[in-house]
Tab-separated table of C-alpha atoms and ligand atoms in Angstrom:
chain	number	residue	atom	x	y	z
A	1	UNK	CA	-33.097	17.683	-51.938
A	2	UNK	CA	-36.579	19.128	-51.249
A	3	UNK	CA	-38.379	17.453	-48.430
A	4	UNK	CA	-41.901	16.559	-50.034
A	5	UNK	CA	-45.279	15.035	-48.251
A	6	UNK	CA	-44.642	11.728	-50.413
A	7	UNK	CA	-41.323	10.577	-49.271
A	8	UNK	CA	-40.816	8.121	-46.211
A	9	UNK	CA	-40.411	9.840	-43.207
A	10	UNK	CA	-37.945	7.451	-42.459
A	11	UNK	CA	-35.834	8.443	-45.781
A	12	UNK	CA	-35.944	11.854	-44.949
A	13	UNK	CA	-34.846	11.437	-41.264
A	14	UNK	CA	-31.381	9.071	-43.001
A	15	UNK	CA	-30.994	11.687	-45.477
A	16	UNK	CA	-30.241	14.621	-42.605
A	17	UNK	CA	-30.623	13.162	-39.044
A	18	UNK	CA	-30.361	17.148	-38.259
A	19	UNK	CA	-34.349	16.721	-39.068
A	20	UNK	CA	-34.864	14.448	-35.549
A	21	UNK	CA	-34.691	17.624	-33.666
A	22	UNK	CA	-37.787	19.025	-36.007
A	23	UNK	CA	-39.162	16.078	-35.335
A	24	UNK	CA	-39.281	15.675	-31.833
A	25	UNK	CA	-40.063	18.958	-31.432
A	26	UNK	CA	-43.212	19.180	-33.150
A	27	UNK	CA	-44.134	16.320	-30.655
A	28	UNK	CA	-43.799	13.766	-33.386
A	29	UNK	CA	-43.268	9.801	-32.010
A	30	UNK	CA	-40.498	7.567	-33.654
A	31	UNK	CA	-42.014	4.275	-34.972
A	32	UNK	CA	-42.880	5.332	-38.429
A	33	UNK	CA	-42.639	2.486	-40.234
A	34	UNK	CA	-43.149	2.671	-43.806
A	35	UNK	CA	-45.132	5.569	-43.527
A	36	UNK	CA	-44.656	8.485	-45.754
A	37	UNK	CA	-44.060	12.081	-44.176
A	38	UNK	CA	-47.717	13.189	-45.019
A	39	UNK	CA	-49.350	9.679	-43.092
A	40	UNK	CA	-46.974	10.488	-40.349
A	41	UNK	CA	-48.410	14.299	-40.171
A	42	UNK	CA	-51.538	13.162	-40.683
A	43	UNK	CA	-51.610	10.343	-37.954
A	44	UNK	CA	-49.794	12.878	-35.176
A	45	UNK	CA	-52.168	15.750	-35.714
A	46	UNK	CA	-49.049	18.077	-37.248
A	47	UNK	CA	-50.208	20.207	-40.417
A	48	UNK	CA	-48.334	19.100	-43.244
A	49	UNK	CA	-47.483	22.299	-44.590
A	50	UNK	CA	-45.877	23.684	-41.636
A	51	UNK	CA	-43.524	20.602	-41.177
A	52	UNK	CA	-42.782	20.697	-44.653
A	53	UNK	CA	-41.487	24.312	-44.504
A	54	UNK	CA	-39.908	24.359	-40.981
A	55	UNK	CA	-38.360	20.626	-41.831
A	56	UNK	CA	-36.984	22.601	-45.361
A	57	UNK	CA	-36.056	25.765	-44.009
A	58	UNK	CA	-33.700	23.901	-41.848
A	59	UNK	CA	-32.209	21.121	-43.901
A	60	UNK	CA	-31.234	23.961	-46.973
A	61	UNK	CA	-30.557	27.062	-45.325
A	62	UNK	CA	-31.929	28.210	-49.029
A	63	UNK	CA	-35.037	27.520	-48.465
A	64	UNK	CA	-35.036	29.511	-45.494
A	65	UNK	CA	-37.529	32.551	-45.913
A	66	UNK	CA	-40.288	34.375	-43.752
A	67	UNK	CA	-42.497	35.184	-46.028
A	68	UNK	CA	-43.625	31.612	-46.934
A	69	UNK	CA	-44.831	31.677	-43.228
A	70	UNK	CA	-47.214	34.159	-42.975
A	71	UNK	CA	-50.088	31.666	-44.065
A	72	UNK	CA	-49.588	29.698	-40.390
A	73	UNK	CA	-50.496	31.256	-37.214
A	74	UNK	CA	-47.490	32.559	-35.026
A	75	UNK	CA	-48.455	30.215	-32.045
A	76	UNK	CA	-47.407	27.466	-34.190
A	77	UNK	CA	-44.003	29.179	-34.566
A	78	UNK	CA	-43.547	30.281	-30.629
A	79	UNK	CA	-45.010	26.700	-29.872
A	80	UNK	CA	-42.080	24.985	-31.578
A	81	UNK	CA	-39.316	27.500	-30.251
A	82	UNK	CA	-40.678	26.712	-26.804
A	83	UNK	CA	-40.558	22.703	-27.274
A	84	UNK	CA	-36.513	23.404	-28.712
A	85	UNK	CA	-36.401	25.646	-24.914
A	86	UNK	CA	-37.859	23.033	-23.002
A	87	UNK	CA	-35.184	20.396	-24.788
A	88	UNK	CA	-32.117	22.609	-24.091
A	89	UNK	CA	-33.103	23.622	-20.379
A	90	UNK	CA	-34.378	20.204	-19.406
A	91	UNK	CA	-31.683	18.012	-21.602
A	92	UNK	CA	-28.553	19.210	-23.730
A	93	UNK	CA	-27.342	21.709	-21.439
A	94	UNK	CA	-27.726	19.645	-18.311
A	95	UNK	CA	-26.255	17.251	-19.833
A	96	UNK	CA	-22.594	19.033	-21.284
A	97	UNK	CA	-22.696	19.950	-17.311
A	98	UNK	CA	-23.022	16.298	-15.929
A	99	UNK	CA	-20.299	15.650	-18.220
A	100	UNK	CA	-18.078	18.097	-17.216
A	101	UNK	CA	-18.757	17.153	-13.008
A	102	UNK	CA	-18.238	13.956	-14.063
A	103	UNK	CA	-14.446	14.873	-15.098
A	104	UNK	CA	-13.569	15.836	-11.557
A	105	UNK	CA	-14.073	12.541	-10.127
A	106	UNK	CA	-11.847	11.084	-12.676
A	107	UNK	CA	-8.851	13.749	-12.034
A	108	UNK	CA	-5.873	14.380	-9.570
A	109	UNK	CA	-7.490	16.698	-6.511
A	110	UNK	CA	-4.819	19.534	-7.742
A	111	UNK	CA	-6.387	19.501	-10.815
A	112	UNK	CA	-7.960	23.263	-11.414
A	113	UNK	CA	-9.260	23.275	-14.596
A	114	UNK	CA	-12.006	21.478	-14.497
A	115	UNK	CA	-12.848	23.521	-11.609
A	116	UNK	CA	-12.265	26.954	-13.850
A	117	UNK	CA	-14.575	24.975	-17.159
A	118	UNK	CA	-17.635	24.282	-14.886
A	119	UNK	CA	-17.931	27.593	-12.899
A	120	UNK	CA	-17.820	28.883	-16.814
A	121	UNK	CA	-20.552	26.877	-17.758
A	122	UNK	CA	-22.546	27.535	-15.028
A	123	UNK	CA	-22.370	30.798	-15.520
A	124	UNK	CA	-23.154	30.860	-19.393
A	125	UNK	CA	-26.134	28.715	-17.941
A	126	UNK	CA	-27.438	31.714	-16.039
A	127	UNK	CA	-26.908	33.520	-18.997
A	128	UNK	CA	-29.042	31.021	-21.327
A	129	UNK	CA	-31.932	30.916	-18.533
A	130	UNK	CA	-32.381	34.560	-18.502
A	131	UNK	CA	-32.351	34.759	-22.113
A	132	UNK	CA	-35.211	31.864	-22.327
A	133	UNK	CA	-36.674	33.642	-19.349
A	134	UNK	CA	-37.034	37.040	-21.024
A	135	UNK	CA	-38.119	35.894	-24.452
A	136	UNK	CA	-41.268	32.940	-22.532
A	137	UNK	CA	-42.252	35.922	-19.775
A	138	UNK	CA	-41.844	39.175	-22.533
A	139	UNK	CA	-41.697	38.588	-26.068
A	140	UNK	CA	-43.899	35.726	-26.760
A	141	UNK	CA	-46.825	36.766	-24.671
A	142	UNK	CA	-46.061	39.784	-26.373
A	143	UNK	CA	-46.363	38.339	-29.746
A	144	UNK	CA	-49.646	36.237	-29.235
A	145	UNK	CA	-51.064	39.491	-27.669
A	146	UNK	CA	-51.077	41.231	-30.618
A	147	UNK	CA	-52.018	38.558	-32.849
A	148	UNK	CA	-54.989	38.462	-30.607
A	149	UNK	CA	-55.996	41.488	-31.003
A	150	UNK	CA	-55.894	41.842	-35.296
A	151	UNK	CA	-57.829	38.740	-34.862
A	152	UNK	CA	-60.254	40.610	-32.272
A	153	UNK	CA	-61.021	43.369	-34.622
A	154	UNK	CA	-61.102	45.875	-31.605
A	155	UNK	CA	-57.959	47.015	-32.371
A	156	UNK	CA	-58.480	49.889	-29.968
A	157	UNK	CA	-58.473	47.952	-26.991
A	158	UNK	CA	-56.612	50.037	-24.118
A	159	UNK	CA	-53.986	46.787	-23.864
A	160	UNK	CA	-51.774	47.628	-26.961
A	161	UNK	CA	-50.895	51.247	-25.617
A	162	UNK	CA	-48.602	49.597	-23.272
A	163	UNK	CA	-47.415	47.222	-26.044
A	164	UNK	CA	-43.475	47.281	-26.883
A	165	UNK	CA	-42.432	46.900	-30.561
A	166	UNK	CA	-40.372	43.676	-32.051
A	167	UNK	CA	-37.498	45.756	-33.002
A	168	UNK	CA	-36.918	46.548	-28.971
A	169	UNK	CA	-36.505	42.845	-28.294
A	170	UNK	CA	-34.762	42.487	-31.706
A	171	UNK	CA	-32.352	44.919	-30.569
A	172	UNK	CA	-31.438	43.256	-27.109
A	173	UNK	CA	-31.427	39.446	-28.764
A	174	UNK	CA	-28.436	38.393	-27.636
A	175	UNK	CA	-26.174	35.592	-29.387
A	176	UNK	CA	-26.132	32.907	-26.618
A	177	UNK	CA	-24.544	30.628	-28.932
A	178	UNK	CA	-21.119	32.528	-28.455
A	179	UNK	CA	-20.141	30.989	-25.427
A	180	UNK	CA	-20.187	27.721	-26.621
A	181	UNK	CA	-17.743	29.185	-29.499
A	182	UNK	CA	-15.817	29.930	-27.093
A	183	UNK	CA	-16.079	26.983	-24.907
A	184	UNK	CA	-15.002	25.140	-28.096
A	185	UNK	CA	-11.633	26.638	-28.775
A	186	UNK	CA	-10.752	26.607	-25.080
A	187	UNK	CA	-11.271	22.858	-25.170
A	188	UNK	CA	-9.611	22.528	-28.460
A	189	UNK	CA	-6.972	24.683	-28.548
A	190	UNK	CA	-5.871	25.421	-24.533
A	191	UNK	CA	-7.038	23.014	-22.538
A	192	UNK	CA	-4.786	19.481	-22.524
A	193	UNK	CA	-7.144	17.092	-22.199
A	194	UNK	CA	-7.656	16.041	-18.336
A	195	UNK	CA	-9.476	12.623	-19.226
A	196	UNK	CA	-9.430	9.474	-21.475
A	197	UNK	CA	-9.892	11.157	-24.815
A	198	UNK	CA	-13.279	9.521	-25.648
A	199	UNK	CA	-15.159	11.391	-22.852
A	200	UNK	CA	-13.306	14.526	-23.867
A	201	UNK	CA	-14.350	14.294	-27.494
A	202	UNK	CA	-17.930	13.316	-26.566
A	203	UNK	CA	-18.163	16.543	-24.797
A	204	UNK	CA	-16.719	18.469	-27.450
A	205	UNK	CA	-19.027	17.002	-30.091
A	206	UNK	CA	-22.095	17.778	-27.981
A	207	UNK	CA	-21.156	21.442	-27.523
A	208	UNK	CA	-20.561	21.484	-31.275
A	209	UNK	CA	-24.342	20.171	-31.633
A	210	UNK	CA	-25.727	22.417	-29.223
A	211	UNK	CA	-24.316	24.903	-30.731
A	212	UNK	CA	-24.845	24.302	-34.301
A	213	UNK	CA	-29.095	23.909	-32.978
A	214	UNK	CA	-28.982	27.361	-30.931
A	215	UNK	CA	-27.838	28.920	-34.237
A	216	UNK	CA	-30.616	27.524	-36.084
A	217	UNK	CA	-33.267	28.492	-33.453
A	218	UNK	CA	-31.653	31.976	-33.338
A	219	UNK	CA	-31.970	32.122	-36.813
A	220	UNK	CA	-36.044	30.783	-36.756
A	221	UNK	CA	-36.444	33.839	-34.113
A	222	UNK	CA	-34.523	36.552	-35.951
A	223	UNK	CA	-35.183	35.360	-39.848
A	224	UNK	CA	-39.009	34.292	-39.417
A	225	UNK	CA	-41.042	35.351	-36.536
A	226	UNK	CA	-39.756	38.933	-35.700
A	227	UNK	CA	-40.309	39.935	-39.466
A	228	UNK	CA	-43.869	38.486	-39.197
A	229	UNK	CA	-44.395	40.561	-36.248
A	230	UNK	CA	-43.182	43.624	-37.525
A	231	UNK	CA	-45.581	42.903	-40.625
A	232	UNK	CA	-48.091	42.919	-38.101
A	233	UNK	CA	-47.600	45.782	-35.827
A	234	UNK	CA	-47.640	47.518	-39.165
A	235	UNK	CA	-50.932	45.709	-39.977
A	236	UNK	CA	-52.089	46.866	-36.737
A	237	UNK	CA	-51.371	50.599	-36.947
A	238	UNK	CA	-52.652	50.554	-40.334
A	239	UNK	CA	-56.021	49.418	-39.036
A	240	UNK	CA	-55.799	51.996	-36.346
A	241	UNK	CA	-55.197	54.504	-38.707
A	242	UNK	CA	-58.481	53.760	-40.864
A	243	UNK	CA	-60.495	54.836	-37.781
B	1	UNK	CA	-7.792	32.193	-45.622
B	2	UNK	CA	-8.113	32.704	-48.679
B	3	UNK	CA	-11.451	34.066	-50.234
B	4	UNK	CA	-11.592	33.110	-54.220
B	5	UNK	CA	-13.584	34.477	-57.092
B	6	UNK	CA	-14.421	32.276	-59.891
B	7	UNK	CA	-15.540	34.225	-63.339
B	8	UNK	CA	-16.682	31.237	-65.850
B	9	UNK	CA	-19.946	31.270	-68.334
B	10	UNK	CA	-19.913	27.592	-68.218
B	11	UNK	CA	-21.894	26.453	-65.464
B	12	UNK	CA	-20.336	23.016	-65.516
B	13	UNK	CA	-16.683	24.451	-65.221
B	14	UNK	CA	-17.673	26.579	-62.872
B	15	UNK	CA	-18.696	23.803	-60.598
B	16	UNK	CA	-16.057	21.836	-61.044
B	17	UNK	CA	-13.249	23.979	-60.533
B	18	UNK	CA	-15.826	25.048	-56.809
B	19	UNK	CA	-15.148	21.055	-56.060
B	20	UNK	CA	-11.671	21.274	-56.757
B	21	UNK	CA	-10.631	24.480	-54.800
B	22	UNK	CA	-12.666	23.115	-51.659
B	23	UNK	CA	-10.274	20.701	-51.210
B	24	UNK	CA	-8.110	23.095	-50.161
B	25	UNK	CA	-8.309	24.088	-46.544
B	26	UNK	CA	-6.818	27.231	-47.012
B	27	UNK	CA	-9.828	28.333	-49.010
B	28	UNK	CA	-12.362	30.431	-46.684
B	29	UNK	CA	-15.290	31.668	-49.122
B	30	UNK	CA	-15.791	31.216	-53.117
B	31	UNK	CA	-18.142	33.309	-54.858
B	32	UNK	CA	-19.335	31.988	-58.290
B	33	UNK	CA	-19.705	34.839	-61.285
B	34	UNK	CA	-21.562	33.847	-64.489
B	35	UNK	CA	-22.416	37.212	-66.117
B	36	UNK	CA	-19.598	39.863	-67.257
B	37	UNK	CA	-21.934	42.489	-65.762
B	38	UNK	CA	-21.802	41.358	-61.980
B	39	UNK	CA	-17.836	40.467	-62.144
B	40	UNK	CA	-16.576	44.107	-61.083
B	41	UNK	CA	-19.425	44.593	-58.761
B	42	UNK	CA	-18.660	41.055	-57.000
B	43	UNK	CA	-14.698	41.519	-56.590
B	44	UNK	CA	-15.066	45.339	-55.636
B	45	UNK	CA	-17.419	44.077	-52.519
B	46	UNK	CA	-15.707	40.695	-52.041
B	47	UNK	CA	-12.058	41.362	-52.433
B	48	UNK	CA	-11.270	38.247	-53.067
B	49	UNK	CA	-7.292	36.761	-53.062
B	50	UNK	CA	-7.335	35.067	-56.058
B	51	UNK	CA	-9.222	35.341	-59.140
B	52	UNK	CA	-10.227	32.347	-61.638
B	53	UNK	CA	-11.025	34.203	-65.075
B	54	UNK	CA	-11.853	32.234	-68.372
B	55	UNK	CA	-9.781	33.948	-70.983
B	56	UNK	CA	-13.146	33.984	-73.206
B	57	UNK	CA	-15.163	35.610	-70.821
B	58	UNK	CA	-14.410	39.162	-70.319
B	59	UNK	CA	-14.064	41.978	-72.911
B	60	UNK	CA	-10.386	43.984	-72.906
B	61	UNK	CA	-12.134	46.661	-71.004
B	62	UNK	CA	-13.190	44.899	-68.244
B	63	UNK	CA	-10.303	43.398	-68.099
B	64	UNK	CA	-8.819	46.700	-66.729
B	65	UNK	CA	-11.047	47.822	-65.093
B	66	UNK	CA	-10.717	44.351	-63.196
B	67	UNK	CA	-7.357	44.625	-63.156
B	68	UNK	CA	-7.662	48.193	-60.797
B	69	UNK	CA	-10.188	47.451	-58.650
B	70	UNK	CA	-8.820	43.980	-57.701
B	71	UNK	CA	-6.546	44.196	-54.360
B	72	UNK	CA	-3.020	44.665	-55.347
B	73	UNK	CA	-1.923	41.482	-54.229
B	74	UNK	CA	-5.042	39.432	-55.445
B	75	UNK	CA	-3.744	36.660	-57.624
B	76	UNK	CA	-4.782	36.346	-61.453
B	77	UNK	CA	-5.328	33.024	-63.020
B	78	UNK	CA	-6.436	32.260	-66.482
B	79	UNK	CA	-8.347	29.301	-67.491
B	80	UNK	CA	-8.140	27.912	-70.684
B	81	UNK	CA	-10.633	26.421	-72.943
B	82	UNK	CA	-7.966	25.002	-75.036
B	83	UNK	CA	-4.482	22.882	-74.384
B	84	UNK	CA	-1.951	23.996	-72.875
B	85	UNK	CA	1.808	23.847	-73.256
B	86	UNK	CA	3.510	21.107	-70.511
B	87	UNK	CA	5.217	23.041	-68.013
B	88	UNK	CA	2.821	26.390	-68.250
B	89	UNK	CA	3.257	28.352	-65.420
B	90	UNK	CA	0.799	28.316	-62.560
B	91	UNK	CA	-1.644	31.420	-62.801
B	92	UNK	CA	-2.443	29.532	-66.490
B	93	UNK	CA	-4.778	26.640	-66.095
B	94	UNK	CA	-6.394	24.749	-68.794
B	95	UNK	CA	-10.262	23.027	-68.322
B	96	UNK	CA	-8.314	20.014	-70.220
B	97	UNK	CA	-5.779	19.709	-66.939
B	98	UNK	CA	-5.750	16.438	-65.421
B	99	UNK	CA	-6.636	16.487	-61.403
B	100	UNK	CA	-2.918	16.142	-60.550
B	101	UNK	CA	-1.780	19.223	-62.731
B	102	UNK	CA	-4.798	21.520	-61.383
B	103	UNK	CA	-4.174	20.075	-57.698
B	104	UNK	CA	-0.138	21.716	-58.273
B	105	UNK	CA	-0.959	24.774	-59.394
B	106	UNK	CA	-3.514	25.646	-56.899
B	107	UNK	CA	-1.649	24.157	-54.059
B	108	UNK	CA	1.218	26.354	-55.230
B	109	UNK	CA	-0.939	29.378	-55.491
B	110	UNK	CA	-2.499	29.147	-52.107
B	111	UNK	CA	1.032	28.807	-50.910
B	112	UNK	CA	1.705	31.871	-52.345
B	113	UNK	CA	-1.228	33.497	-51.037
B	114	UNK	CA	-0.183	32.034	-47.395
B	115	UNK	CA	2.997	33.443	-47.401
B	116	UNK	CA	1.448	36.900	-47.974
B	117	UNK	CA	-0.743	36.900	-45.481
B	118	UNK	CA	1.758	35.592	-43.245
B	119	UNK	CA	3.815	38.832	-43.265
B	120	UNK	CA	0.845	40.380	-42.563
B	121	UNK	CA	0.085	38.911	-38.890
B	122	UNK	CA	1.051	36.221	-36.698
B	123	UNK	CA	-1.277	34.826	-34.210
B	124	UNK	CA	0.861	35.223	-31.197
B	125	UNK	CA	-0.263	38.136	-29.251
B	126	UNK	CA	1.686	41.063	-29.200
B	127	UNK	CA	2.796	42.033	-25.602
B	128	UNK	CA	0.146	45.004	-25.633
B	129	UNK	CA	-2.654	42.879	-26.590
B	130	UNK	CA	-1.726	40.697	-23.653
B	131	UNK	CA	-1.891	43.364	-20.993
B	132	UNK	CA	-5.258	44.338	-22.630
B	133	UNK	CA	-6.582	40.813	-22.314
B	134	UNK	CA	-5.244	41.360	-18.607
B	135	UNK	CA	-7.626	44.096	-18.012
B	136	UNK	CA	-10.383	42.592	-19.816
B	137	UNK	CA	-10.235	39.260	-18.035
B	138	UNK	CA	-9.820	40.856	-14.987
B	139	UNK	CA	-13.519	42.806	-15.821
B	140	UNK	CA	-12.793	45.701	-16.952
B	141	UNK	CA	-14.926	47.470	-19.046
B	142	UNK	CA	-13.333	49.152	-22.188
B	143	UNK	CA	-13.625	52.762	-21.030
B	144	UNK	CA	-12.256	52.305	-17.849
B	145	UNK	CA	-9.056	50.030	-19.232
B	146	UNK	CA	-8.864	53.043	-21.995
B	147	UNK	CA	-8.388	55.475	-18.581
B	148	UNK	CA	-5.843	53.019	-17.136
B	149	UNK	CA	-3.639	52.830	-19.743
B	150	UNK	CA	-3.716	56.258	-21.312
B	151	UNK	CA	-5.279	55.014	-24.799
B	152	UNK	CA	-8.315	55.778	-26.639
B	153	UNK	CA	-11.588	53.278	-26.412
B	154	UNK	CA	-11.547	53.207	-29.898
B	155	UNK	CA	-7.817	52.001	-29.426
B	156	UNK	CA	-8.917	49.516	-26.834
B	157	UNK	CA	-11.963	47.767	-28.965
B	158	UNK	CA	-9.353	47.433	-31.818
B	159	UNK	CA	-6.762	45.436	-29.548
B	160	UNK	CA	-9.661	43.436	-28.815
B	161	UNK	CA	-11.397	42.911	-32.249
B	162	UNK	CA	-7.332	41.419	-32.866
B	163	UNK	CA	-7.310	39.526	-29.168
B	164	UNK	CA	-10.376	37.616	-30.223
B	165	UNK	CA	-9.376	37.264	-33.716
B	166	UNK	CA	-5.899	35.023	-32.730
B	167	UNK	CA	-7.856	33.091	-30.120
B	168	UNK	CA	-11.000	32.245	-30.880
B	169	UNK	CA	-12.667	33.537	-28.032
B	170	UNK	CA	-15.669	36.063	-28.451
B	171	UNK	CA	-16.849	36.599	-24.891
B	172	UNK	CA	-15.088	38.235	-21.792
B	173	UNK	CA	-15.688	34.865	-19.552
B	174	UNK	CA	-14.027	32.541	-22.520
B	175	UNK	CA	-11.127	35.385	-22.299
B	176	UNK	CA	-11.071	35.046	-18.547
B	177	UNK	CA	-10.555	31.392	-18.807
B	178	UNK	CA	-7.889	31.575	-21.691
B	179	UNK	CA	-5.740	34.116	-18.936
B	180	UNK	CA	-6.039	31.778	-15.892
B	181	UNK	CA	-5.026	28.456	-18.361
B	182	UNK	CA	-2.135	30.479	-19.648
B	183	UNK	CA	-1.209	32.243	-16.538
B	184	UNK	CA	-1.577	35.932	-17.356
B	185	UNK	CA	-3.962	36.045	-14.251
B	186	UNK	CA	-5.086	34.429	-11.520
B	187	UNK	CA	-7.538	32.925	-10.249
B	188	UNK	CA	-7.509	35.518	-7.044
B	189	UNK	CA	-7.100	38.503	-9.442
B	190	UNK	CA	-11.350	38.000	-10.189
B	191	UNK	CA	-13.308	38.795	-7.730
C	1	FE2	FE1	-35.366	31.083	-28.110
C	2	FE2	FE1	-33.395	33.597	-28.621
């Protein structure tokens, strides 16, 4: 199913609740009534195109294609990549490691698993803040330098000679989704459960979720904006090149 | 696993016969041909286990040529577009088939298919791959367990393509975990 501007936002959220993440990210309040997707845009200040093809791109994988986004600005992009940051570092993640500290209270003192599970998660943690780190501190300010300057017209301002190029940072992008892979088999496959089952299968399912949403935000860095960049570094030596 | 290639002008067939075959769990990936052109390009690149071919569809020739490039032990089945006898043997399948007849014959090809595979590799690790998960959970980094043990890297990144293959684990801390939960380290051996 296409996701169009005259459907009910609420039919569209029932038809892939996937979509709530798009949603909230793109700072959009629940409530919406009987309000079609293009009221709801409307009332919330979002442009309708841009939810229609980020809200697309992720319900059919299809759909999913950079070159329908070079008509919206890349802030728009690196704004919605740093709400998903903000909901990982502040929420989800915190969350799988509440739940696993929470496990130790309910477990025998001898019990060293749980001990081994959360010193792994706390490190993959490190690992995910560094990655967030490097891509908030380098890459985007990075990114909305340069757009800055094609829009600036002085494309010979002394700035871009210390510039990096996209396919540096493309290079280095590391999966961080892996280690909840991992994390997954170890609880499914090695690990007896230590708990009532229900808390150990609401962990599991949240990894699964978290993990299933880092792929998709890997794939909105990797499969949208870094092409769009590389279009415009090559915009921007072009127009250096016609001096 | 087992990857399947399905080589059918009618879309609706086609489709159908997708449904049917994802029922299985055994099957990993299906690739859908339409055109006679694409059909030795797609099972050269896809190597795929078994092959669904409408009788009608390809010319003698590319039969074949089909027939060579396929992997040796890729299984052949024909669909029908007409009846077929009762009792017809399993790489024959007819688009008249009820669900229960189709749902026999696949299940006993993908047996089939299983048991060749299954000769293949076991997901137990060999005693070499487990002192090379040793050394990697331990922190090693692959040249240095290649200089331990006397082996090439190359050897050492191939034990571990295999290690994380059978396990499911991608990352050196998952594979440090897996050692300490099954007691091929411990928990003193990482600093
Ligand atoms: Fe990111
Ligand atoms: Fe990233």
């Amino acid at each position: 199913m296409q996701i169009t501007g005259d459907l009910k936002m609420v039919d569209v959220v029932q038809h892939d609740i996937q979509l709530l993440a798009v949603i909230q990210r793109l700072n959009i309040p629940l409530g919406f009534r009987e309000r079609t997707v293009k009221e709801v845009c409307n009332i919330n200040n979002v442009d309708l195109d841009f939810f229609l093809h980020i809200a697309n791109s992720f319900h059919d994988k299809e759909f999913l294609d950079f070159k329908k986004f070079r008509n919206f600005p890349v802030d728009w992009i690196i704004q919605y990549l740093m709400n998903a940051h903000r909901c990982y570092v502040d929420y989800r993640i915190p969350e799988i490691e509440r739940q696993i500290k929470n496990f130790e209270k309910q477990v025998d003192i001898n019990e060293k698993n749980i001990a081994l599970l959360l010193d792994f998660f706390r490190k993959y943690i490190r690992e995910f803040n560094s990655h967030i780190e490097q891509e908030e501190k380098s890459v985007f300010p990075y990114i909305l330098e340069l757009s800055d300057i094609l829009k600036s017209d002085n494309f010979d301002s002394p700035r871009r000679d210390k510039l990096p190029s996209i396919s540096e940072f493309h290079d280095e992008h590391s999966s961080i989704e892996e280690t909840l892979f991992d994390l997954k088999s170890i609880l499914l496959k090695y690990l007896p459960p230590p708990v009532t089952n229900c808390l150990y299968n609401n962990l599991i399912f949240d990894i699964f979720r978290l993990e299933r949403d880092l792929l998709d935000h890997a794939e909105l860095e990797e499969n949208v904006l870094y092409p769009l960049v590389k279009e415009m570094e090559n915009e921007l030596h072009s127009k250096q090149n016609l001096r | 696993m087992a990857k399947l290639v399905i080589a059918e002008s009618s879309h609706v067939i086609a489709l159908g016969l997708l449904s049917l075959v994802k029922t299985f769990q055994d099957v990993e990936n299906v690739r859908i041909v339409h055109e006679e052109e694409e059909c030795c390009s797609v099972i050269e690149e896809f190597s795929p286990d078994i092959l669904l071919i409408n009788t009608s569809f390809l010319k003698l020739e590319t039969m074949h040529r089909m027939l060579k490039i396929k992997k040796d032990e890729a299984i052949v089945v024909h669909i029908f577009n007409t009846p077929l006898p009762i009792g017809a043997p399993m790489e024959q399948v007819s688009i008249l088939d009820s669900k229960d007849i189709l749902l026999n014959k696949f299940d006993t090809i993908l047996k089939r298919v299983r048991n060749l595979s299954d000769e293949l590799d076991t997901e137990e690790l060999s005693p070499r791959e487990k002192d090379i998960l040793k050394e990697v959970a331990i922190g090693l980094t692959n040249k240095e367990i290649a200089e331990k043990t006397f082996i090439s890297t190359h050897t050492v990144i191939s034990h571990r393509k295999n290690i994380t293959r059978k396990l499911g684990i991608k990352t050196v801390s998952g594979l440090t975990v897996y050692a300490i939960l099954n007691n091929i380290i411990q928990m003193d051996d990482i600093s």
